Amino acid sequence: MSDNTTHFGYKTVDESVKAQKVAEVFHSVAQKYDVMNDLMSAGLHRAWKFFTIETSGAKPGDKVLDIAGGTGDLSKAFCKKVGKTGQVWLTDINSSMLGVGRDRLLDAGVATPVALCDAEKLPFPDNYFNIVSVAFGLRNMTHKDAALKEMYRVLKPGGRLLVLEFSKVWSPLKPAYDIYSFKLLPVMGKLVANDADSYQYLAESIRMHPDQETLKSMMFDAGFAKVDYHNMSAGVVALHKGIKI
């Protein structure tokens, strides 16, 4: 990649257009996002998110920022953890996804702040949040290093970053995983969401995302300490954690 280009799946595009292309993907899939998540992961995404919440250390009174929060699964769970004295912000760069998430939270009787914003330019003060989480969103960001530095900036000293993301699968499973990702996933996307191309992109974006050790190094570079990760489902996903000292 040159200084002015980046990847969009396996394609090389100008940095200035990647955000728009990603936006088009999520505008397209927003209404079927949860259904497809259940189908794609056989429901495992719920267990991955549950583990993230349960190991987050969130407690009553905490302030939590849910970046790329999509349909609001993590925000809803965090609201239960922080209680009435805490605060959870649901944010996303995509208005369609954010609208679905906001509506789902309201339907569940959860009233929490919602903001349309770019993770690379967060509209929050320094040292504000106890926890920042980003689930299945970091890989879609154009400048991941800038986004990680912003997450570091808005965390309080002692605050925790949680990055739940697809990662590098255990090598013996790779052939089967590739067949599933590139043969079956687009077909499912076509049948359920009437959009094969977006799910082809999603499969490609997973392969282009930094692996476990690379992301760990990126978090250290952004200033985080005590960075570690936990593989789930044989590395299909990994939860990275880091602390702001």
CSV table of C-alpha atoms in Angstrom, one decimal:
chain,number,residue,atom,x,y,z
A,1,MET,CA,0.0,0.0,0.0
A,2,SER,CA,1.2,3.5,-0.8
A,3,ASP,CA,0.6,6.5,1.5
A,4,ASN,CA,-2.6,7.3,-0.5
A,5,THR,CA,-4.1,3.9,-1.0
A,6,THR,CA,-5.5,1.1,1.2
A,7,HIS,CA,-7.4,-2.1,0.9
A,8,PHE,CA,-11.1,-2.7,0.5
A,9,GLY,CA,-11.3,-6.4,0.8
A,10,TYR,CA,-8.7,-7.7,-1.8
A,11,LYS,CA,-9.0,-4.5,-3.9
A,12,THR,CA,-6.7,-1.6,-3.6
A,13,VAL,CA,-8.5,1.7,-3.4
A,14,ASP,CA,-7.8,5.4,-2.7
A,15,GLU,CA,-7.9,6.1,1.1
A,16,SER,CA,-10.5,8.8,0.4
A,17,VAL,CA,-13.1,6.4,-0.9
A,18,LYS,CA,-12.7,3.4,1.4
A,19,ALA,CA,-15.0,4.9,4.1
A,20,GLN,CA,-17.8,5.4,1.5
A,21,LYS,CA,-17.4,1.9,0.1
A,22,VAL,CA,-17.6,0.4,3.6
A,23,ALA,CA,-20.6,2.6,4.3
A,24,GLU,CA,-22.4,1.2,1.2
A,25,VAL,CA,-21.8,-2.3,2.5
A,26,PHE,CA,-23.4,-1.6,5.9
A,27,HIS,CA,-26.2,0.5,4.5
A,28,SER,CA,-27.0,-2.6,2.4
A,29,VAL,CA,-26.8,-5.2,5.2
A,30,ALA,CA,-28.1,-3.3,8.2
A,31,GLN,CA,-31.7,-4.6,8.3
A,32,LYS,CA,-30.5,-8.3,8.0
A,33,TYR,CA,-27.3,-7.9,10.0
A,34,ASP,CA,-28.4,-9.8,13.1
A,35,VAL,CA,-30.1,-12.6,11.1
A,36,MET,CA,-26.9,-13.0,9.1
A,37,ASN,CA,-24.7,-13.0,12.2
A,38,ASP,CA,-26.7,-15.8,13.6
A,39,LEU,CA,-26.5,-17.8,10.4
A,40,MET,CA,-22.9,-17.1,9.7
A,41,SER,CA,-21.6,-18.0,13.2
A,42,ALA,CA,-24.3,-20.6,14.0
A,43,GLY,CA,-25.1,-18.3,16.9
A,44,LEU,CA,-21.6,-18.3,18.3
A,45,HIS,CA,-21.3,-14.5,18.0
A,46,ARG,CA,-23.6,-14.3,21.0
A,47,ALA,CA,-21.1,-16.4,23.1
A,48,TRP,CA,-18.1,-14.3,21.8
A,49,LYS,CA,-19.9,-11.1,22.9
A,50,PHE,CA,-21.0,-12.6,26.2
A,51,PHE,CA,-17.4,-13.5,27.0
A,52,THR,CA,-16.3,-10.0,26.1
A,53,ILE,CA,-18.8,-8.4,28.5
A,54,GLU,CA,-18.2,-10.9,31.3
A,55,THR,CA,-14.4,-10.4,31.2
A,56,SER,CA,-14.6,-6.6,30.6
A,57,GLY,CA,-14.5,-5.7,34.3
A,58,ALA,CA,-17.4,-3.3,33.8
A,59,LYS,CA,-19.0,-2.3,37.1
A,60,PRO,CA,-21.7,0.1,38.3
A,61,GLY,CA,-20.9,3.7,37.6
A,62,ASP,CA,-18.5,3.1,34.8
A,63,LYS,CA,-18.5,5.1,31.6
A,64,VAL,CA,-18.4,2.9,28.4
A,65,LEU,CA,-17.8,3.7,24.8
A,66,ASP,CA,-19.1,1.2,22.3
A,67,ILE,CA,-17.4,2.0,19.0
A,68,ALA,CA,-18.9,0.5,15.7
A,69,GLY,CA,-21.6,-0.7,18.0
A,70,GLY,CA,-23.9,-1.6,15.1
A,71,THR,CA,-27.2,-3.1,16.3
A,72,GLY,CA,-26.4,-2.5,20.0
A,73,ASP,CA,-25.7,-5.9,21.4
A,74,LEU,CA,-22.7,-4.9,23.5
A,75,SER,CA,-24.3,-1.5,24.5
A,76,LYS,CA,-27.4,-3.3,25.9
A,77,ALA,CA,-25.2,-5.7,27.9
A,78,PHE,CA,-22.9,-3.0,29.1
A,79,CYS,CA,-25.9,-0.9,30.3
A,80,LYS,CA,-26.9,-3.8,32.6
A,81,LYS,CA,-23.3,-3.9,34.0
A,82,VAL,CA,-22.9,-0.1,34.7
A,83,GLY,CA,-26.5,0.4,36.0
A,84,LYS,CA,-28.2,3.7,36.4
A,85,THR,CA,-25.1,5.4,37.8
A,86,GLY,CA,-23.1,4.5,34.7
A,87,GLN,CA,-23.2,5.7,31.1
A,88,VAL,CA,-22.9,3.8,27.8
A,89,TRP,CA,-22.4,5.5,24.5
A,90,LEU,CA,-23.5,3.6,21.4
A,91,THR,CA,-21.6,4.9,18.4
A,92,ASP,CA,-21.2,4.0,14.7
A,93,ILE,CA,-20.0,5.7,11.6
A,94,ASN,CA,-22.9,4.2,9.6
A,95,SER,CA,-26.3,5.8,10.0
A,96,SER,CA,-28.2,2.8,8.9
A,97,MET,CA,-26.5,0.5,11.5
A,98,LEU,CA,-26.8,3.1,14.2
A,99,GLY,CA,-30.5,3.6,13.5
A,100,VAL,CA,-31.2,-0.1,13.8
A,101,GLY,CA,-29.2,-0.2,17.1
A,102,ARG,CA,-30.9,2.8,18.5
A,103,ASP,CA,-34.4,1.3,17.7
A,104,ARG,CA,-33.5,-2.1,19.2
A,105,LEU,CA,-32.3,-0.5,22.4
A,106,LEU,CA,-35.5,1.6,22.7
A,107,ASP,CA,-37.6,-1.4,22.0
A,108,ALA,CA,-35.8,-3.2,24.8
A,109,GLY,CA,-36.5,-0.2,27.2
A,110,VAL,CA,-32.9,0.9,27.2
A,111,ALA,CA,-32.3,4.6,26.9
A,112,THR,CA,-28.6,5.4,26.3
A,113,PRO,CA,-26.8,8.1,24.4
A,114,VAL,CA,-26.2,7.4,20.7
A,115,ALA,CA,-23.8,9.2,18.4
A,116,LEU,CA,-22.9,9.0,14.7
A,117,CYS,CA,-19.1,9.4,14.7
A,118,ASP,CA,-15.8,8.3,13.1
A,119,ALA,CA,-13.6,6.2,15.4
A,120,GLU,CA,-10.6,8.0,13.9
A,121,LYS,CA,-11.9,11.4,15.2
A,122,LEU,CA,-13.9,10.7,18.4
A,123,PRO,CA,-15.9,13.6,19.6
A,124,PHE,CA,-15.2,12.9,23.3
A,125,PRO,CA,-12.8,14.5,25.8
A,126,ASP,CA,-9.5,13.1,27.0
A,127,ASN,CA,-9.6,10.6,29.9
A,128,TYR,CA,-13.3,10.2,29.9
A,129,PHE,CA,-14.2,6.5,29.6
A,130,ASN,CA,-13.4,3.5,31.9
A,131,ILE,CA,-13.9,1.1,29.0
A,132,VAL,CA,-13.8,1.4,25.2
A,133,SER,CA,-15.0,-1.6,23.1
A,134,VAL,CA,-15.0,-2.2,19.4
A,135,ALA,CA,-16.6,-5.5,18.1
A,136,PHE,CA,-16.1,-6.5,14.5
A,137,GLY,CA,-15.5,-2.9,13.5
A,138,LEU,CA,-11.7,-2.3,13.6
A,139,ARG,CA,-11.0,-4.2,10.4
A,140,ASN,CA,-13.2,-1.8,8.4
A,141,MET,CA,-11.4,1.3,9.6
A,142,THR,CA,-9.0,3.0,7.1
A,143,HIS,CA,-6.4,4.1,9.6
A,144,LYS,CA,-6.4,1.5,12.4
A,145,ASP,CA,-3.4,3.0,14.1
A,146,ALA,CA,-5.2,6.4,14.3
A,147,ALA,CA,-8.3,4.8,15.6
A,148,LEU,CA,-6.4,3.0,18.3
A,149,LYS,CA,-4.7,6.2,19.4
A,150,GLU,CA,-8.1,7.9,19.6
A,151,MET,CA,-9.4,5.1,21.8
A,152,TYR,CA,-6.3,5.5,24.0
A,153,ARG,CA,-6.9,9.2,24.2
A,154,VAL,CA,-10.5,9.0,25.5
A,155,LEU,CA,-9.8,6.3,28.1
A,156,LYS,CA,-9.0,7.3,31.7
A,157,PRO,CA,-5.7,6.1,33.1
A,158,GLY,CA,-6.4,2.5,34.1
A,159,GLY,CA,-9.1,2.2,31.5
A,160,ARG,CA,-9.4,-0.8,29.3
A,161,LEU,CA,-9.7,-1.3,25.6
A,162,LEU,CA,-11.5,-4.4,24.3
A,163,VAL,CA,-11.1,-5.3,20.6
A,164,LEU,CA,-13.3,-8.3,19.5
A,165,GLU,CA,-12.5,-9.1,15.9
A,166,PHE,CA,-12.1,-11.9,13.4
A,167,SER,CA,-8.6,-13.1,13.3
A,168,LYS,CA,-6.3,-15.8,12.0
A,169,VAL,CA,-7.8,-19.2,12.3
A,170,TRP,CA,-5.9,-22.3,13.4
A,171,SER,CA,-3.9,-23.6,10.4
A,172,PRO,CA,-5.5,-27.1,10.1
A,173,LEU,CA,-8.9,-25.4,9.8
A,174,LYS,CA,-8.0,-22.9,7.2
A,175,PRO,CA,-8.9,-24.9,4.0
A,176,ALA,CA,-12.4,-25.6,5.3
A,177,TYR,CA,-12.8,-22.1,6.6
A,178,ASP,CA,-11.8,-20.6,3.2
A,179,ILE,CA,-14.4,-22.8,1.5
A,180,TYR,CA,-17.1,-21.6,3.9
A,181,SER,CA,-16.0,-18.0,3.6
A,182,PHE,CA,-15.7,-17.7,-0.1
A,183,LYS,CA,-18.2,-20.3,-1.4
A,184,LEU,CA,-21.0,-20.5,1.1
A,185,LEU,CA,-21.0,-17.0,2.8
A,186,PRO,CA,-21.8,-15.0,-0.4
A,187,VAL,CA,-24.6,-17.5,-1.3
A,188,MET,CA,-26.1,-17.0,2.2
A,189,GLY,CA,-25.8,-13.2,1.7
A,190,LYS,CA,-27.6,-13.4,-1.6
A,191,LEU,CA,-30.4,-15.6,-0.3
A,192,VAL,CA,-31.0,-13.8,3.1
A,193,ALA,CA,-29.9,-10.2,2.5
A,194,ASN,CA,-30.1,-10.1,-1.3
A,195,ASP,CA,-26.4,-9.0,-1.4
A,196,ALA,CA,-23.7,-11.4,-2.2
A,197,ASP,CA,-21.1,-8.7,-2.9
A,198,SER,CA,-21.1,-7.3,0.6
A,199,TYR,CA,-20.5,-10.7,2.2
A,200,GLN,CA,-17.8,-11.4,-0.3
A,201,TYR,CA,-16.2,-8.1,1.0
A,202,LEU,CA,-16.7,-9.2,4.6
A,203,ALA,CA,-14.9,-12.5,4.0
A,204,GLU,CA,-12.0,-10.6,2.2
A,205,SER,CA,-11.8,-8.0,4.9
A,206,ILE,CA,-11.2,-10.7,7.5
A,207,ARG,CA,-8.2,-12.0,5.6
A,208,MET,CA,-6.7,-8.5,5.3
A,209,HIS,CA,-7.1,-7.7,9.0
A,210,PRO,CA,-3.9,-7.9,11.1
A,211,ASP,CA,-3.4,-11.3,12.8
A,212,GLN,CA,-3.3,-11.7,16.6
A,213,GLU,CA,0.3,-10.8,17.2
A,214,THR,CA,0.3,-7.9,14.7
A,215,LEU,CA,-2.7,-6.3,16.3
A,216,LYS,CA,-1.1,-6.8,19.7
A,217,SER,CA,1.9,-4.9,18.5
A,218,MET,CA,-0.3,-2.1,17.1
A,219,MET,CA,-2.0,-1.7,20.5
A,220,PHE,CA,1.4,-1.4,22.2
A,221,ASP,CA,2.4,1.2,19.6
A,222,ALA,CA,-0.7,3.2,20.4
A,223,GLY,CA,0.4,3.4,24.0
A,224,PHE,CA,-1.5,0.5,25.6
A,225,ALA,CA,0.2,-1.7,28.3
A,226,LYS,CA,-0.5,-5.2,29.4
A,227,VAL,CA,-1.8,-6.1,26.0
A,228,ASP,CA,-2.9,-9.7,25.5
A,229,TYR,CA,-5.5,-11.6,23.5
A,230,HIS,CA,-7.7,-14.7,23.9
A,231,ASN,CA,-8.5,-16.8,20.9
A,232,MET,CA,-12.0,-18.2,20.5
A,233,SER,CA,-13.4,-20.8,18.2
A,234,ALA,CA,-9.9,-21.8,17.1
A,235,GLY,CA,-8.8,-18.3,16.3
A,236,VAL,CA,-11.9,-17.5,14.1
A,237,VAL,CA,-12.2,-14.5,16.5
A,238,ALA,CA,-9.9,-13.1,19.1
A,239,LEU,CA,-10.5,-10.7,22.0
A,240,HIS,CA,-7.6,-8.3,22.5
A,241,LYS,CA,-7.3,-6.3,25.7
A,242,GLY,CA,-5.1,-3.4,26.7
A,243,ILE,CA,-4.8,-1.0,29.6
A,244,LYS,CA,-4.1,2.7,29.5
A,245,ILE,CA,-1.4,3.4,32.2
